Short mmCIF file of C-alpha atoms in Angstrom, two decimals:
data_model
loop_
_atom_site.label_atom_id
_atom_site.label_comp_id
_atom_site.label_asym_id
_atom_site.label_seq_id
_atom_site.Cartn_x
_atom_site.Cartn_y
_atom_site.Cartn_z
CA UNK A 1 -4.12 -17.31 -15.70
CA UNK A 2 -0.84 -18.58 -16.37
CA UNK A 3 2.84 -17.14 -14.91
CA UNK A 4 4.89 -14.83 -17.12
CA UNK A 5 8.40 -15.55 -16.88
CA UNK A 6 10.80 -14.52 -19.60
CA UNK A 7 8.14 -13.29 -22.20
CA UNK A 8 6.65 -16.80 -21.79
CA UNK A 9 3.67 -18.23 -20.32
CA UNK A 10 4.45 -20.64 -17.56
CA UNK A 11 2.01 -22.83 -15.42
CA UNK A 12 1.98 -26.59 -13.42
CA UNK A 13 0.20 -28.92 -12.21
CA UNK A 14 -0.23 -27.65 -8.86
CA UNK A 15 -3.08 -24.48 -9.22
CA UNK A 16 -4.81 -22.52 -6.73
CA UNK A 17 -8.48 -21.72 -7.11
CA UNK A 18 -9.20 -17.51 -7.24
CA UNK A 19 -12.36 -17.24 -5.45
CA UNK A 20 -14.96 -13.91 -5.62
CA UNK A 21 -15.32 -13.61 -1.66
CA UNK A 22 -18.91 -11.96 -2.62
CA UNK A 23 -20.30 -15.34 -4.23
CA UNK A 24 -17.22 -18.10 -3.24
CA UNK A 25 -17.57 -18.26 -7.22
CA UNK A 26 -14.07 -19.81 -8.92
CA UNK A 27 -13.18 -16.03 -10.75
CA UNK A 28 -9.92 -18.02 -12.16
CA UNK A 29 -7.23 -20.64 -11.32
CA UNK A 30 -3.04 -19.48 -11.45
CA UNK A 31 -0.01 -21.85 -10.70
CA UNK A 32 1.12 -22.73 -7.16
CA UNK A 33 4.91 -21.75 -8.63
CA UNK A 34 7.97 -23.51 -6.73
CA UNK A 35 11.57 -23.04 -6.14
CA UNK A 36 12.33 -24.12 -9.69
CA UNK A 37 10.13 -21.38 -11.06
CA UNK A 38 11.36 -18.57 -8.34
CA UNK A 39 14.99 -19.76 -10.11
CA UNK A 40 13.72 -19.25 -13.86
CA UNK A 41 12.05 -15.95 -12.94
CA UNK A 42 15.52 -14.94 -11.06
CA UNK A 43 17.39 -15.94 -14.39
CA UNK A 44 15.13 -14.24 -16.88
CA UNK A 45 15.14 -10.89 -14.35
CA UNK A 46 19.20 -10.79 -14.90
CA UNK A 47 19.64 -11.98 -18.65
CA UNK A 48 16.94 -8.77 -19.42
CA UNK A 49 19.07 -6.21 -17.37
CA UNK A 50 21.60 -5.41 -20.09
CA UNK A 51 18.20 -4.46 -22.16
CA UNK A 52 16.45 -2.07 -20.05
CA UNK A 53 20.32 -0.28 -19.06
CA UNK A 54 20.84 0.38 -22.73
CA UNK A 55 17.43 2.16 -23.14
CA UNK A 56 17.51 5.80 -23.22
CA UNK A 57 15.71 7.50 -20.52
CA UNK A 58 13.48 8.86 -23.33
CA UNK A 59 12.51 5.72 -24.72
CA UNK A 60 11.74 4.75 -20.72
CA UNK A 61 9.49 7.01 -20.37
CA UNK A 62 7.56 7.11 -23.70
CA UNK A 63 6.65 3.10 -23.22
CA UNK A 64 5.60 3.84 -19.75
CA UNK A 65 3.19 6.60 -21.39
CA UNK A 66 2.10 4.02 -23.64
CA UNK A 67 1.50 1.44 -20.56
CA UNK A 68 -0.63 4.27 -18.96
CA UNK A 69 -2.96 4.77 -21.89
CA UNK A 70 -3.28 1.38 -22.56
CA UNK A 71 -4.58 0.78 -19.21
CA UNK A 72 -6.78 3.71 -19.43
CA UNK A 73 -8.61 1.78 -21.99
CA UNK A 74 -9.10 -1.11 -20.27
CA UNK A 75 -10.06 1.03 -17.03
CA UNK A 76 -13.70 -0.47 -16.84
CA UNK A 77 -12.79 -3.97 -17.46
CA UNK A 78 -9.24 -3.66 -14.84
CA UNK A 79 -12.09 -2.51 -12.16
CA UNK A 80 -14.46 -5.23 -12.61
CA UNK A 81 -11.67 -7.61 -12.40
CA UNK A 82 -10.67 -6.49 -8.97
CA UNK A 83 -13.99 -6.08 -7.56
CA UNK A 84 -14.40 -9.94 -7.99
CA UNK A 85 -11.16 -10.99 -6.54
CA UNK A 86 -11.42 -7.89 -3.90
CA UNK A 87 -14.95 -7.63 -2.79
CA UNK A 88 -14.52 -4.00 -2.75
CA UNK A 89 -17.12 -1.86 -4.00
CA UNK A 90 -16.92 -1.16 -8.04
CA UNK A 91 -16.89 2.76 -7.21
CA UNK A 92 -13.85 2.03 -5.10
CA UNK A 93 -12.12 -0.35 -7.59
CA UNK A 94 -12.54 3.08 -10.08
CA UNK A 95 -10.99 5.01 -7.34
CA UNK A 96 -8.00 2.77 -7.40
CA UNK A 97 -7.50 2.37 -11.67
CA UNK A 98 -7.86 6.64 -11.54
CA UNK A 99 -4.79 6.03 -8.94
CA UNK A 100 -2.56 3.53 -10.63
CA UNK A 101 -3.09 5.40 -14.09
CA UNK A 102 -1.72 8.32 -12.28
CA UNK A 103 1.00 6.57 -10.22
CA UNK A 104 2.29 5.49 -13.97
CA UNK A 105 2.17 8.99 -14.98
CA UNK A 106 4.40 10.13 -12.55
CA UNK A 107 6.53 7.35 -13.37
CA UNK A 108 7.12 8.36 -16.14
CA UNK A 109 8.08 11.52 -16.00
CA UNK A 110 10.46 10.95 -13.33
CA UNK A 111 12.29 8.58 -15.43
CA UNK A 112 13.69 11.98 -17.39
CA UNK A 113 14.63 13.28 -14.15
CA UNK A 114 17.28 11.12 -12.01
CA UNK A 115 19.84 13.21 -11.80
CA UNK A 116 23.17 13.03 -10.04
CA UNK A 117 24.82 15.98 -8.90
CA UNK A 118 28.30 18.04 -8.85
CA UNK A 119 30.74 17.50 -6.03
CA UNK A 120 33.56 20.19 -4.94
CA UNK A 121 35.93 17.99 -4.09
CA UNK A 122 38.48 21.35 -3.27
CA UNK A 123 36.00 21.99 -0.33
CA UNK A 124 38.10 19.19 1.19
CA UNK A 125 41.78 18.36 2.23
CA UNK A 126 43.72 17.63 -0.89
CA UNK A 127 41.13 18.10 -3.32
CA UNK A 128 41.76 21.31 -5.59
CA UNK A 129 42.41 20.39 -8.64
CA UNK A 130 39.12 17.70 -9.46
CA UNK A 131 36.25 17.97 -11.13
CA UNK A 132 33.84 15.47 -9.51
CA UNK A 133 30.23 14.11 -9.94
CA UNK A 134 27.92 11.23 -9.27
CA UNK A 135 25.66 9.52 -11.40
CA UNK A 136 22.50 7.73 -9.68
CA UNK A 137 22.46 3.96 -11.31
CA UNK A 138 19.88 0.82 -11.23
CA UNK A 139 20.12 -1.77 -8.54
CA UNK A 140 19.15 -4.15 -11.09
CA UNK A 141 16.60 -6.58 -10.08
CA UNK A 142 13.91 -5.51 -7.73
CA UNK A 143 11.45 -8.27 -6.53
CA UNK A 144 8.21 -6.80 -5.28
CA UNK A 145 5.85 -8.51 -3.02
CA UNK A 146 2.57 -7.16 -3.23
CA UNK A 147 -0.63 -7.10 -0.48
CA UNK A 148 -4.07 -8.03 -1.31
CA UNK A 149 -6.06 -4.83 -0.51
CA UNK A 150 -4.89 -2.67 -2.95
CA UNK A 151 -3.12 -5.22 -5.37
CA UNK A 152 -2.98 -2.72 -8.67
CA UNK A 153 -1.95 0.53 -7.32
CA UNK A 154 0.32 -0.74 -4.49
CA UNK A 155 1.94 -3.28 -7.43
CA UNK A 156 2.56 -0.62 -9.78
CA UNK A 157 4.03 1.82 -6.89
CA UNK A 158 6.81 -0.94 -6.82
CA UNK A 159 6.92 -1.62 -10.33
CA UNK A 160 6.69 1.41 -11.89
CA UNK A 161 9.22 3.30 -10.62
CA UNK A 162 11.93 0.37 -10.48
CA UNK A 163 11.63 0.48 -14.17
CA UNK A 164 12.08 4.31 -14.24
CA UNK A 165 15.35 3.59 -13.33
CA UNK A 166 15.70 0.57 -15.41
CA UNK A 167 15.64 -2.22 -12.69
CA UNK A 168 13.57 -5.36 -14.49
CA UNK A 169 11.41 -6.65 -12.12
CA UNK A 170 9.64 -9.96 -10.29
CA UNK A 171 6.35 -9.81 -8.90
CA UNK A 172 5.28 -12.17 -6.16
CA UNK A 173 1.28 -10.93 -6.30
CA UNK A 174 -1.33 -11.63 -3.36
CA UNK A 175 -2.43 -15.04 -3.43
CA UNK A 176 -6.35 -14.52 -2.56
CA UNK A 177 -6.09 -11.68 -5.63
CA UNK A 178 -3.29 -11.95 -7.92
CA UNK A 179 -5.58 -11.60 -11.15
CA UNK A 180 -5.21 -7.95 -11.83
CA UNK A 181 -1.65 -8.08 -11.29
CA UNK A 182 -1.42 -10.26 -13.94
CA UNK A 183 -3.06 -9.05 -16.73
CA UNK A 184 -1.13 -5.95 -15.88
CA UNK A 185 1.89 -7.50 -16.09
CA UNK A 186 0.72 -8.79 -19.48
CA UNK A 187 0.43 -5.07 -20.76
CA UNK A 188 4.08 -4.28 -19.50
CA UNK A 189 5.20 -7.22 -21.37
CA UNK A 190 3.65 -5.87 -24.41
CA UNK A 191 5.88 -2.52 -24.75
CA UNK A 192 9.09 -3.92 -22.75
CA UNK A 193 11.60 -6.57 -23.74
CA UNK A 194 10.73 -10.25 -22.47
CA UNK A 195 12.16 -10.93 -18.90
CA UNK A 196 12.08 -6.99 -17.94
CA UNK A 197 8.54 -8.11 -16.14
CA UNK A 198 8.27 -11.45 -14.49
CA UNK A 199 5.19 -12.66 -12.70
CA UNK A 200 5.45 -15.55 -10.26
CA UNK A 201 2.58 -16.91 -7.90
CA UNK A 202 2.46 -19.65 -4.78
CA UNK A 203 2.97 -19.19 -1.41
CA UNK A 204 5.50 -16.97 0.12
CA UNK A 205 7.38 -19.55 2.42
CA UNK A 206 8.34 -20.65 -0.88
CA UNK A 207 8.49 -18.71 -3.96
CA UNK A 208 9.09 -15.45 -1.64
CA UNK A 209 11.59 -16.67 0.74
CA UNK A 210 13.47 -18.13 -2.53
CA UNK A 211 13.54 -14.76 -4.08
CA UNK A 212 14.24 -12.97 -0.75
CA UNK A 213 17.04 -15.34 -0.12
CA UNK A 214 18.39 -15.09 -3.60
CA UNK A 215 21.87 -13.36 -4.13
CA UNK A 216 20.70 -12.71 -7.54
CA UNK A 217 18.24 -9.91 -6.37
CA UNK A 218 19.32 -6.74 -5.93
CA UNK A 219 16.39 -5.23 -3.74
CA UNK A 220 13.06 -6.37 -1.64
CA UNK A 221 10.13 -4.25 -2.22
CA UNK A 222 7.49 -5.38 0.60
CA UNK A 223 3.99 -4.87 1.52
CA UNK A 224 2.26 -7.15 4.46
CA UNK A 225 2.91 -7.89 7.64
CA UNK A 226 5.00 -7.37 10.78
CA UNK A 227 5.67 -11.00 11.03
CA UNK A 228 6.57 -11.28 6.83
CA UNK A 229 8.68 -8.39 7.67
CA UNK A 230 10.82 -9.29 10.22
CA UNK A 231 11.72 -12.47 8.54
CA UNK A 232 12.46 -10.42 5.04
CA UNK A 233 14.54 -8.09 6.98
CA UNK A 234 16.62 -11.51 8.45
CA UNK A 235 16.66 -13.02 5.73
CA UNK A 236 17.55 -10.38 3.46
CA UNK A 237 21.49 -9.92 3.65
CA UNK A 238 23.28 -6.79 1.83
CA UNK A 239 19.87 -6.57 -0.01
CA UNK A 240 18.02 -3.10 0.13
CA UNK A 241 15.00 -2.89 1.53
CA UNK A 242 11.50 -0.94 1.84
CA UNK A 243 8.74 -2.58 4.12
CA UNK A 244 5.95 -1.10 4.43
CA UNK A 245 4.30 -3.33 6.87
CA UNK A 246 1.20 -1.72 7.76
CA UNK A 247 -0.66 0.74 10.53
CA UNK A 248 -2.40 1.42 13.55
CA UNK A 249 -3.81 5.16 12.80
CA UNK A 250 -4.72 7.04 15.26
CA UNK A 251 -7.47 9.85 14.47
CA UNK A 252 -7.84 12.73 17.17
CA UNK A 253 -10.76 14.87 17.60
CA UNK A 254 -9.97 17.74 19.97
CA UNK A 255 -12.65 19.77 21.31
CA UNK A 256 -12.75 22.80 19.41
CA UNK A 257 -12.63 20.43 15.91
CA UNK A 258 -15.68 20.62 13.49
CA UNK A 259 -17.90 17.65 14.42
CA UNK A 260 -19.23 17.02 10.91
CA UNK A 261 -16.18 17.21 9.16
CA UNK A 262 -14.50 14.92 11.75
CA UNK A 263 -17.19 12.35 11.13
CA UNK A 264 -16.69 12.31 7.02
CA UNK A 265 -13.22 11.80 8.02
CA UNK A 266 -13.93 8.88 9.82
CA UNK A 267 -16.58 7.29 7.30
CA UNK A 268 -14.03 8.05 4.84
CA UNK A 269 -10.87 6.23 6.97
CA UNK A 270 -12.55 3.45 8.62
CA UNK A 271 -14.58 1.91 6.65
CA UNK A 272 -12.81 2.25 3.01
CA UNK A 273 -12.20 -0.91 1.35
CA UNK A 274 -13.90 -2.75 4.67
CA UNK A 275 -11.65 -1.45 6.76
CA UNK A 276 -8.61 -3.54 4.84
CA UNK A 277 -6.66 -0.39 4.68
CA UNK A 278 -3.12 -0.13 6.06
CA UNK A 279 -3.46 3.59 6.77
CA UNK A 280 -7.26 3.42 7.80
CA UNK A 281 -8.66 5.14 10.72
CA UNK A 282 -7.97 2.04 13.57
CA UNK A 283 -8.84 4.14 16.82
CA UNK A 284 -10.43 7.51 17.27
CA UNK A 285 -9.45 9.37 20.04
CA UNK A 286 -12.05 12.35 21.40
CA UNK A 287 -11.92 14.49 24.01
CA UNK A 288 -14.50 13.64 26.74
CA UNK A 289 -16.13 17.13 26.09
CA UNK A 290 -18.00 16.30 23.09
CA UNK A 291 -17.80 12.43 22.89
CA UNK A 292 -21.35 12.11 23.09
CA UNK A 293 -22.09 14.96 20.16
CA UNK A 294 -19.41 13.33 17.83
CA UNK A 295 -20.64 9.38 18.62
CA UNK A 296 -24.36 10.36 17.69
CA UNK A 297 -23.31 11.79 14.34
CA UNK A 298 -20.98 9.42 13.59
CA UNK A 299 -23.95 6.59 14.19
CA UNK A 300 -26.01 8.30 11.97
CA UNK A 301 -24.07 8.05 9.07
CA UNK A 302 -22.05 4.73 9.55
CA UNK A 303 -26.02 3.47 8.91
CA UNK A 304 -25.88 5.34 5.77
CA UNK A 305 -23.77 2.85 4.53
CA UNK A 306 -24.98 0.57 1.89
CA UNK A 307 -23.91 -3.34 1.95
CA UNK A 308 -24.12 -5.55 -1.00
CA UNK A 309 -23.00 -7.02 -4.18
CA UNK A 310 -19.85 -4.69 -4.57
CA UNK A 311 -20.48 -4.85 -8.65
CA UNK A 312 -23.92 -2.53 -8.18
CA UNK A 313 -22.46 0.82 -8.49
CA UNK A 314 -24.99 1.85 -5.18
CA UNK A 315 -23.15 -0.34 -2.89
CA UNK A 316 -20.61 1.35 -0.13
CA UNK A 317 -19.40 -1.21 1.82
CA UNK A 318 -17.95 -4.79 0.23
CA UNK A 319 -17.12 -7.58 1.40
CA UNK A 320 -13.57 -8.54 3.42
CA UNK A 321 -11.04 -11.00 1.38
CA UNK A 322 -12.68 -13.52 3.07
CA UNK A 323 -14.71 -14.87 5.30
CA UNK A 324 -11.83 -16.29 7.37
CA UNK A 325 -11.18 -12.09 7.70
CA UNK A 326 -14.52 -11.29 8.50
CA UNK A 327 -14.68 -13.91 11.41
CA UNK A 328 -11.16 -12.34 13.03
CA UNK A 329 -12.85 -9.16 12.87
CA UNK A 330 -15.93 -10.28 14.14
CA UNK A 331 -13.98 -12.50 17.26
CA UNK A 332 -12.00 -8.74 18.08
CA UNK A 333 -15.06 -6.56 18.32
CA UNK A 334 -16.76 -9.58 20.74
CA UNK A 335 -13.93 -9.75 22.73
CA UNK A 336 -13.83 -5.96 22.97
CA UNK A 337 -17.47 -6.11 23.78
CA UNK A 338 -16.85 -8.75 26.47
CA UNK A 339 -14.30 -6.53 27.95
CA UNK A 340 -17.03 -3.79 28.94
CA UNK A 341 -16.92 -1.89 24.93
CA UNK A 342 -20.30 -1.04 23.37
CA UNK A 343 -21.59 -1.67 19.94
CA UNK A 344 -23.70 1.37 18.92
CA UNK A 345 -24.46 0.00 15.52
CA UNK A 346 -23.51 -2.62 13.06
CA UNK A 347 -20.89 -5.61 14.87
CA UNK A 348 -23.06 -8.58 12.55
CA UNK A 349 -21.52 -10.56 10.30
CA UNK A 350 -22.38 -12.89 7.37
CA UNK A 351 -20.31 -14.58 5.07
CA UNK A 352 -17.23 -12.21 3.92
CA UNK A 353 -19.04 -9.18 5.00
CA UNK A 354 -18.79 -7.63 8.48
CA UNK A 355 -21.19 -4.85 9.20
CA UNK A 356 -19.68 -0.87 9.61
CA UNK A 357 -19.45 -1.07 13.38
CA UNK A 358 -19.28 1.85 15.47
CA UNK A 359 -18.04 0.79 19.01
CA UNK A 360 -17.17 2.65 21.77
CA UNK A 361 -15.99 2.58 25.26
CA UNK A 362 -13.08 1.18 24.58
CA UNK A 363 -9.82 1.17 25.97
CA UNK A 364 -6.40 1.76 24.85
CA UNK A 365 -5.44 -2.15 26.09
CA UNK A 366 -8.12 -4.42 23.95
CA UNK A 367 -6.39 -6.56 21.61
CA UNK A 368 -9.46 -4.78 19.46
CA UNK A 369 -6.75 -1.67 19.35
CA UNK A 370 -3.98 -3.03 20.06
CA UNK A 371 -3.52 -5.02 17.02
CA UNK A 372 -4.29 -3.53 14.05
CA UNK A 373 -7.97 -4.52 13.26
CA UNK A 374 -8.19 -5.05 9.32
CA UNK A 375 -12.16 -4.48 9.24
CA UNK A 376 -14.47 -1.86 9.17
CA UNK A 377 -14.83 -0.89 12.75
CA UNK A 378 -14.69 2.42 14.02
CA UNK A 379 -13.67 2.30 17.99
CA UNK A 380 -13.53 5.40 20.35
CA UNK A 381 -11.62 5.86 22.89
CA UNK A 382 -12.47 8.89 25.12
CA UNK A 383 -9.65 11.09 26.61
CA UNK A 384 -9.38 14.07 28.96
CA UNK A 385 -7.01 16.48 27.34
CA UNK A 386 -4.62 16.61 24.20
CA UNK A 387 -1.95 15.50 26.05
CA UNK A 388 -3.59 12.45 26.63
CA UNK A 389 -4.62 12.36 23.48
CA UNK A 390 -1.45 12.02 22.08
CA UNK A 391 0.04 9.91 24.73
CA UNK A 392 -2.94 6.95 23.89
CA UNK A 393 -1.86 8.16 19.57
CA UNK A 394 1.63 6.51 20.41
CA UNK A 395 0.99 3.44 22.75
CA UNK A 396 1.57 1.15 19.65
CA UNK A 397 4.31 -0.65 17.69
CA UNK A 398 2.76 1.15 14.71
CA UNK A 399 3.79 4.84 13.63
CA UNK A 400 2.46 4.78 10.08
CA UNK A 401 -0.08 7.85 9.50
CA UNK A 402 -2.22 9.86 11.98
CA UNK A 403 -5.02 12.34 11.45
CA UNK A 404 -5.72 14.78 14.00
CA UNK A 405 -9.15 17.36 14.00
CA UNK A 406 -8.63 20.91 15.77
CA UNK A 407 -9.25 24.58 15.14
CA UNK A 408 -6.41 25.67 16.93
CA UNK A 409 -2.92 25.22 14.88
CA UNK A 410 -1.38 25.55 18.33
CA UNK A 411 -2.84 22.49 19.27
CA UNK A 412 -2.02 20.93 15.70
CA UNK A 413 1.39 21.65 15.93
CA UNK A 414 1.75 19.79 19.35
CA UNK A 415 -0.23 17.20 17.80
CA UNK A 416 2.34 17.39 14.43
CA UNK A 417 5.60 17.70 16.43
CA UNK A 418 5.04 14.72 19.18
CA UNK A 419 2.84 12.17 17.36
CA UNK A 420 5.22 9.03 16.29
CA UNK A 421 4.19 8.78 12.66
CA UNK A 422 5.79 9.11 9.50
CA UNK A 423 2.69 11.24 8.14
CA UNK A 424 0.44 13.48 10.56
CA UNK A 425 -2.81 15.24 9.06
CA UNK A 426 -4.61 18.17 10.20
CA UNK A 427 -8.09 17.93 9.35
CA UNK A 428 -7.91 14.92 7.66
CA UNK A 429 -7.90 11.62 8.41
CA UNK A 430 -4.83 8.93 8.04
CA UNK A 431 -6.22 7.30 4.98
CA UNK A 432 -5.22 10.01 2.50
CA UNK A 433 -2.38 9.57 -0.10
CA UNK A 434 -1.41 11.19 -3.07
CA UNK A 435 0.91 9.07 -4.90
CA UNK A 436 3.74 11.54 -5.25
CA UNK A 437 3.82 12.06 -1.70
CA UNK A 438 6.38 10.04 0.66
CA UNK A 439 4.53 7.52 2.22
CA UNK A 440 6.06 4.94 5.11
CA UNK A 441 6.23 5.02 8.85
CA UNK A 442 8.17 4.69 11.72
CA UNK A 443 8.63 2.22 14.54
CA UNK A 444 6.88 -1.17 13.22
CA UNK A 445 5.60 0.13 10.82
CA UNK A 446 8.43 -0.03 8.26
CA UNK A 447 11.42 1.42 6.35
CA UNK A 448 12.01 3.01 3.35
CA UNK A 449 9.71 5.03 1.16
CA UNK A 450 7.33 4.91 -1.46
CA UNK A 451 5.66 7.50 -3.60
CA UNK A 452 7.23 7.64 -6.71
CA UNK A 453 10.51 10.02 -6.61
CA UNK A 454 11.20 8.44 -3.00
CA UNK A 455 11.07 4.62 -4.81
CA UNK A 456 13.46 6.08 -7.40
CA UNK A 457 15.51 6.83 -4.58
CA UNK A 458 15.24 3.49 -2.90
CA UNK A 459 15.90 1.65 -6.23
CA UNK A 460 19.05 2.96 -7.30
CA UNK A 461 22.47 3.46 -5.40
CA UNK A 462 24.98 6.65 -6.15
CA UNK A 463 28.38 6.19 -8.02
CA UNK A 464 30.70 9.03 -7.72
CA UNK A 465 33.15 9.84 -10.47
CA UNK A 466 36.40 12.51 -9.85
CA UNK A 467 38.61 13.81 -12.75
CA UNK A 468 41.90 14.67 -11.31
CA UNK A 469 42.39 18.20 -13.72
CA UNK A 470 45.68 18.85 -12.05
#
């Protein structure tokens, strides 16, 4: 599949294989894109600006209607593309076209609803006598850098709304899955002047450091790691700025929590998508007192689970992006095991897939919880009280979501008011996301916020304008 810079197709000599981590099966080939291409993408971004600006906000929004419906057609075929470059199951792929259908939705009707604001100037020294306003305006180009796990609906939560407010946009997609990003692109293309959308693939320590780097883009939209991160925010300059750059999410189960629906949330938070989720359930915390209650149900459905070809419709657990992923999971659950941890079920792996592992004994110092574990491993760690509880929820760098499971809203206010997350759930677990919602962390974890209206937000900047009446 070939680059689409400017309206145009654009590939190279230099191509990088696509490979369906279920088979190692070539799914496609796209262009390893270099600094020259980063440059014509840059170009075409900034000649299309003056396009976009002069659309109404009506005609905005109809064409991103028409981009959601379009992609409503092709819902079956968009899933079956990214369950071969994913591994994830095909259910789960349908899960995430329902979501980026709706993301676009809300797109587009917040593109009818940026509004600026009045400003009483008179409420200040010297200013009786003005009339004074702002107006919220585009950046102009936003370049979005986009994560493997969820490469559709996290894409188009960059994309979408940076057109809203009529920034064009370049798209640096995930190398191991940049397929479905693509052909989406494609269908942008179709309903948008050329160079409003501009795809380019490679490697980020060159295509993406050439765009970060760039003084001719207005804003970095990123999605990875702490490491990619840092370096973005360096490199960056007067550039704005969202990184989301991942989790560690704590889920607490206090002692007067329902058991059973504790457990769903952890089958439902740990093990999504393998485990590659950056708001997955990455360390349960239970109270001593019913440890042993919680850990047998929680045993007997993780081995519920069904493993296989993630294209049969029965299958609940996928494969990881690769097997290079699966053997980093597998090499953190040994070394937790070596440590004195204890595998109660799954911790095999073969190929790209990694067994739902339910581990426990751990402690709040192996590396298996320490760094984020991007696999479908479910390790308890038992605690005393709810003040150690929470005390073990914020030992980490990350403060992206948390999930906590109580009766008492005492205890789930204590839980709401001192846990160091940008989201905290009660009686849920840290993997749930509406797309409206704000969504982004604190500490590590990031800055800035997506979800829609909040993008909108990040993606413009605020002129004010004062009539002197007087």
């Amino acid at each position: 599949m070939d680059m689409l810079i400017g309206g145009k197709h654009i590939t190279c000599d230099d191509l990088e294989e696509v490979k369906n981590p279920f088979n190692d099966e070539v799914i496609d080939t796209v262009p390893i894109a270099h600094l020259q291409h980063a440059k014509m993408a840059i170009k075409a971004a900034n000649n299309a600006k003056k396009d976009l600006v002069e659309m109404s906000a009506f005609k905005v929004s109809n064409k991103l209607y028409t981009i959601c419906e379009k992609l409503k057609e092709k819902r079956e075929e968009f899933a079956e593309l990214l369950t071969l470059e994913v591994g994830k199951p095909i259910n789960e792929s349908l899960v995430e076209l329902n979501r980026s259908i709706e993301t676009l939705k809300l797109a587009a009707e917040e593109a009818k609803r940026i509004y600026g604001e009045s400003v009483p100037l008179d409420a200040g020294l010297n200013g009786k006598g003005f009339f004074a306003f702002t107006q919220r305006i585009p950046l102009g180009v936003v370049a979005a850098i986009t994560p493997f796990n969820y490469p559709l609906n996290l894409t188009i939560h960059k994309i979408a709304p940076a057109i809203a407010c009529k920034n064009t946009v370049i798209i640096k997609p995930p190398t191991d899955a940049p397929l479905t990003v693509m052909k989406f692109a494609e269908i942008v293309n179709e309903e948008f002047p050329d160079g409003i959308i501009n795809t380019v693939t490679g490697y980020g320590s060159e295509v993406g450091d050439a765009l970060v780097s760039s003084a001719d883009i207005d804003k970095i939209s990123f999605t990875g790691s702490i490491t990619t991160g840092l370096m973005i925010a360096q490199r960056a300059g007067m550039k704005k700025v969202t990184l989301e750059l991942g989790g560690n999410d704590p889920l607490i189960i206090l002692k007067d929590a329902n058991i059973d629906l504790a457990v769903k949330g952890v089958i439902n938070g740990a093990y999504l998508n393998a485990g590659q989720v950056c708001m997955g359930v990455k360390r349960i915390i239970v109270e001593r007192e019913i440890a042993s209650e919680f850990t047998k149900r929680l045993v007997k459905e993780t081995q519920k689970l069904k493993m296989g070809n993630p294209l049969d419709s029965k299958t609940t657990l996928g494969t990881l992006i690769s097997e290079d992923a699966a053997r980093h999971v597998e090499e953190a659950v040994n070394n937790a095991v070596n440590g004195g941890a204890k595998i109660l079920t799954g911790g095999n792996r073969n190929g790209a897939f990694y067994e739902a592992t339910v581990i426990d004994d751990v402690t709040p110092k192996m590396d298996l919880v320490v760094n984020e574990t991007f696999g479908p491993v479910a390790p308890i760690i038992k605690v005393d009280s709810l003040e150690e509880a929470i005390s073990v929820a914020n030992d980490t760098e990350y403060g992206l979501q948390a999930g906590v499971f109580t009766e008492s809203y005492r205890n789930a206010m204590k839980c709401a008011d001192e846990i160091e997350a940008g989201t905290v759930f009660i009686n849920k677990q840290s993997t749930f996301r509406t797309d409206n919602m704000p969504f982004g962390g604190f500490k590590s974890s990031g800055v800035g916020k997506e979800g829609i209206k909040y993008a909108v937000n990040e993606m413009t900047k605020t002129k004010l304008i004062a009539l002197n009446l007087r």
